[in-house]
C-alpha positions as YAML, in Angstrom:
chain: A
units: angstrom
residues:
- id: 1
  name: MET
  ca: [24.26, 12.24, -5.89]
- id: 2
  name: SER
  ca: [23.58, 15.68, -4.21]
- id: 3
  name: ILE
  ca: [21.55, 15.96, -1.01]
- id: 4
  name: MET
  ca: [18.32, 16.96, -3.27]
- id: 5
  name: GLY
  ca: [18.44, 13.17, -4.04]
- id: 6
  name: VAL
  ca: [17.91, 12.30, -0.69]
- id: 7
  name: PHE
  ca: [14.26, 14.42, -1.21]
- id: 8
  name: GLN
  ca: [13.46, 12.31, -4.41]
- id: 9
  name: ILE
  ca: [14.27, 9.04, -3.00]
- id: 10
  name: ALA
  ca: [11.92, 10.03, -0.11]
- id: 11
  name: GLY
  ca: [9.28, 11.35, -2.05]
- id: 12
  name: SER
  ca: [9.16, 8.74, -4.27]
- id: 13
  name: ALA
  ca: [8.60, 6.09, -0.88]
- id: 14
  name: MET
  ca: [6.06, 8.63, 0.14]
- id: 15
  name: THR
  ca: [4.15, 8.33, -3.15]
- id: 16
  name: ALA
  ca: [4.65, 4.44, -3.20]
- id: 17
  name: GLN
  ca: [3.37, 4.03, 0.50]
- id: 18
  name: SER
  ca: [0.45, 6.46, -0.20]
- id: 19
  name: MET
  ca: [-0.48, 4.28, -3.19]
- id: 20
  name: ARG
  ca: [-0.55, 1.29, -0.62]
- id: 21
  name: LEU
  ca: [-2.18, 2.92, 1.79]
- id: 22
  name: ASN
  ca: [-5.08, 3.76, -0.68]
- id: 23
  name: VAL
  ca: [-4.90, -0.06, -1.83]
- id: 24
  name: VAL
  ca: [-5.32, -1.09, 2.04]
- id: 25
  name: ALA
  ca: [-8.16, 1.18, 2.03]
- id: 26
  name: SER
  ca: [-10.12, -0.17, -0.38]
- id: 27
  name: ASN
  ca: [-9.63, -3.91, 0.43]
- id: 28
  name: LEU
  ca: [-11.09, -2.67, 3.86]
- id: 29
  name: ALA
  ca: [-13.88, -1.04, 2.64]
- id: 30
  name: ASN
  ca: [-14.97, -3.90, 0.39]
- id: 31
  name: VAL
  ca: [-14.36, -6.53, 3.36]
- id: 32
  name: ASP
  ca: [-17.86, -7.35, 3.56]
- id: 33
  name: SER
  ca: [-19.16, -6.68, 0.22]
- id: 34
  name: ALA
  ca: [-20.86, -9.81, -1.20]
- id: 35
  name: THR
  ca: [-20.79, -8.61, -4.90]
- id: 36
  name: SER
  ca: [-18.93, -5.98, -6.84]
- id: 37
  name: SER
  ca: [-19.61, -4.03, -10.04]
- id: 38
  name: THR
  ca: [-18.61, -7.07, -12.06]
- id: 39
  name: GLY
  ca: [-21.22, -9.63, -10.05]
- id: 40
  name: GLN
  ca: [-18.16, -11.40, -8.46]
- id: 41
  name: PRO
  ca: [-16.98, -11.26, -5.24]
- id: 42
  name: TYR
  ca: [-14.15, -8.32, -4.56]
- id: 43
  name: LYS
  ca: [-10.70, -9.69, -5.10]
- id: 44
  name: ALA
  ca: [-8.10, -8.13, -2.69]
- id: 45
  name: LYS
  ca: [-5.40, -6.25, -4.39]
- id: 46
  name: GLN
  ca: [-1.74, -5.84, -3.73]
- id: 47
  name: VAL
  ca: [0.82, -3.04, -4.51]
- id: 48
  name: ILE
  ca: [3.87, -4.60, -5.96]
- id: 49
  name: PHE
  ca: [7.14, -2.20, -5.45]
- id: 50
  name: GLN
  ca: [10.11, -1.59, -7.74]
- id: 51
  name: ALA
  ca: [13.61, 0.12, -7.24]
- id: 52
  name: MET
  ca: [14.04, 3.14, -9.78]
- id: 53
  name: PRO
  ca: [16.95, 4.99, -10.15]
- id: 54
  name: VAL
  ca: [17.17, 8.42, -9.37]
- id: 55
  name: ASP
  ca: [18.46, 11.02, -11.60]
- id: 56
  name: GLY
  ca: [18.25, 8.46, -14.41]
- id: 57
  name: SER
  ca: [21.43, 6.47, -13.48]
- id: 58
  name: SER
  ca: [21.43, 2.77, -13.07]
- id: 59
  name: THR
  ca: [23.93, 2.87, -10.40]
- id: 60
  name: GLY
  ca: [23.91, 4.55, -7.05]
- id: 61
  name: ALA
  ca: [20.90, 5.43, -5.21]
- id: 62
  name: MET
  ca: [17.53, 3.94, -6.02]
- id: 63
  name: GLY
  ca: [14.05, 5.15, -5.34]
- id: 64
  name: VAL
  ca: [10.99, 3.15, -5.36]
- id: 65
  name: GLN
  ca: [7.89, 3.19, -7.60]
- id: 66
  name: VAL
  ca: [4.70, 1.15, -7.91]
- id: 67
  name: LYS
  ca: [5.14, -1.25, -10.56]
- id: 68
  name: GLU
  ca: [1.71, -2.70, -10.46]
- id: 69
  name: VAL
  ca: [-1.54, -3.39, -8.47]
- id: 70
  name: VAL
  ca: [-2.57, -6.90, -8.89]
- id: 71
  name: GLU
  ca: [-5.18, -8.89, -7.71]
- id: 72
  name: ASP
  ca: [-4.78, -11.72, -4.96]
- id: 73
  name: PRO
  ca: [-5.24, -15.08, -6.34]
- id: 74
  name: SER
  ca: [-6.61, -16.65, -3.14]
- id: 75
  name: PRO
  ca: [-9.97, -18.05, -3.36]
- id: 76
  name: ALA
  ca: [-13.04, -16.35, -2.06]
- id: 77
  name: ARG
  ca: [-13.94, -17.01, 1.47]
- id: 78
  name: LEU
  ca: [-17.11, -18.91, 1.85]
- id: 79
  name: VAL
  ca: [-19.80, -18.08, 4.65]
- id: 80
  name: TYR
  ca: [-22.62, -20.34, 5.32]
- id: 81
  name: GLU
  ca: [-25.76, -18.18, 5.39]
- id: 82
  name: PRO
  ca: [-28.60, -20.06, 3.52]
- id: 83
  name: SER
  ca: [-31.27, -17.17, 3.96]
- id: 84
  name: ASN
  ca: [-29.21, -14.97, 2.01]
- id: 85
  name: PRO
  ca: [-30.38, -14.61, -1.51]
- id: 86
  name: LEU
  ca: [-26.89, -14.62, -3.04]
- id: 87
  name: ALA
  ca: [-26.53, -18.02, -1.60]
- id: 88
  name: ASP
  ca: [-25.53, -21.20, -3.69]
- id: 89
  name: GLU
  ca: [-27.70, -24.21, -3.63]
- id: 90
  name: LYS
  ca: [-25.63, -25.45, -0.56]
- id: 91
  name: GLY
  ca: [-26.22, -22.15, 1.42]
- id: 92
  name: PHE
  ca: [-22.86, -20.72, 0.94]
- id: 93
  name: ILE
  ca: [-21.99, -17.01, -0.24]
- id: 94
  name: ALA
  ca: [-18.75, -16.23, -1.57]
- id: 95
  name: MET
  ca: [-16.92, -13.06, 0.31]
- id: 96
  name: PRO
  ca: [-13.85, -11.19, -0.46]
- id: 97
  name: ASN
  ca: [-10.75, -12.92, -0.12]
- id: 98
  name: VAL
  ca: [-9.68, -9.77, 2.38]
- id: 99
  name: SER
  ca: [-8.01, -10.74, 5.47]
- id: 100
  name: VAL
  ca: [-8.39, -7.94, 7.87]
- id: 101
  name: VAL
  ca: [-5.55, -8.66, 10.00]
- id: 102
  name: GLU
  ca: [-3.03, -8.54, 6.89]
- id: 103
  name: GLU
  ca: [-4.58, -5.37, 5.59]
- id: 104
  name: MET
  ca: [-4.03, -4.03, 9.14]
- id: 105
  name: ALA
  ca: [-0.39, -5.17, 9.47]
- id: 106
  name: ASN
  ca: [0.00, -3.65, 5.66]
- id: 107
  name: MET
  ca: [-1.51, -0.49, 6.79]
- id: 108
  name: ILE
  ca: [0.85, -0.09, 10.02]
- id: 109
  name: SER
  ca: [3.68, -0.95, 7.91]
- id: 110
  name: ALA
  ca: [2.85, 1.59, 5.05]
- id: 111
  name: SER
  ca: [2.14, 4.39, 7.90]
- id: 112
  name: ARG
  ca: [5.60, 3.76, 9.52]
- id: 113
  name: SER
  ca: [7.41, 3.87, 6.18]
- id: 114
  name: TYR
  ca: [5.72, 6.84, 5.50]
- id: 115
  name: GLN
  ca: [6.60, 8.87, 8.56]
- id: 116
  name: ALA
  ca: [10.23, 7.21, 8.40]
- id: 117
  name: ASN
  ca: [10.62, 9.01, 5.05]
- id: 118
  name: VAL
  ca: [9.19, 12.52, 6.25]
- id: 119
  name: GLU
  ca: [11.60, 12.09, 9.33]
- id: 120
  name: MET
  ca: [14.36, 11.36, 6.75]
- id: 121
  name: MET
  ca: [13.18, 14.61, 5.10]
- id: 122
  name: ASN
  ca: [13.06, 16.86, 7.83]
- id: 123
  name: THR
  ca: [16.57, 15.39, 8.88]
- id: 124
  name: ALA
  ca: [18.01, 16.38, 5.46]
- id: 125
  name: LYS
  ca: [16.42, 19.75, 5.81]
- id: 126
  name: THR
  ca: [18.25, 20.60, 9.04]
- id: 127
  name: LEU
  ca: [21.55, 19.53, 7.95]
- id: 128
  name: MET
  ca: [20.98, 21.83, 5.04]
- id: 129
  name: THR
  ca: [19.98, 24.70, 7.33]
- id: 130
  name: ARG
  ca: [22.95, 24.08, 9.84]
- id: 131
  name: THR
  ca: [25.42, 24.08, 6.60]
- id: 132
  name: LEU
  ca: [24.18, 27.50, 5.39]
- id: 133
  name: SER
  ca: [24.48, 28.91, 8.85]
- id: 134
  name: LEU
  ca: [28.23, 27.45, 9.09]
- id: 135
  name: GLY
  ca: [29.50, 30.77, 7.57]
- id: 136
  name: GLN
  ca: [27.84, 32.88, 10.18]
...
């Protein structure tokens, strides 16, 4: 694998982490949405990653890609608010199953992973620059 493979691997990770950050932003934006466009409470989404070979080979270095975005199957959060027009006969409203704490942890993890890949690309660039300056 050439040193350019490092850029492909880091780039694939940055793309995947960017998608993860988009999903976290969507989940956090809808944490208090009682209904969605379907009329049902918003369902939290999670990103599933999978390893993918770089340069089409099945051996050696692996990058990452988003396999799919799935809905969290956990039940909706019930909030007691009998005066709300969306409340059921017992006075509960079904709210999204989004955990703000988990989403913040996911956001920090994705952000740190993104930063680590940027640092890896900068290190590879520095190595290439120093290699080119060896002959001077």
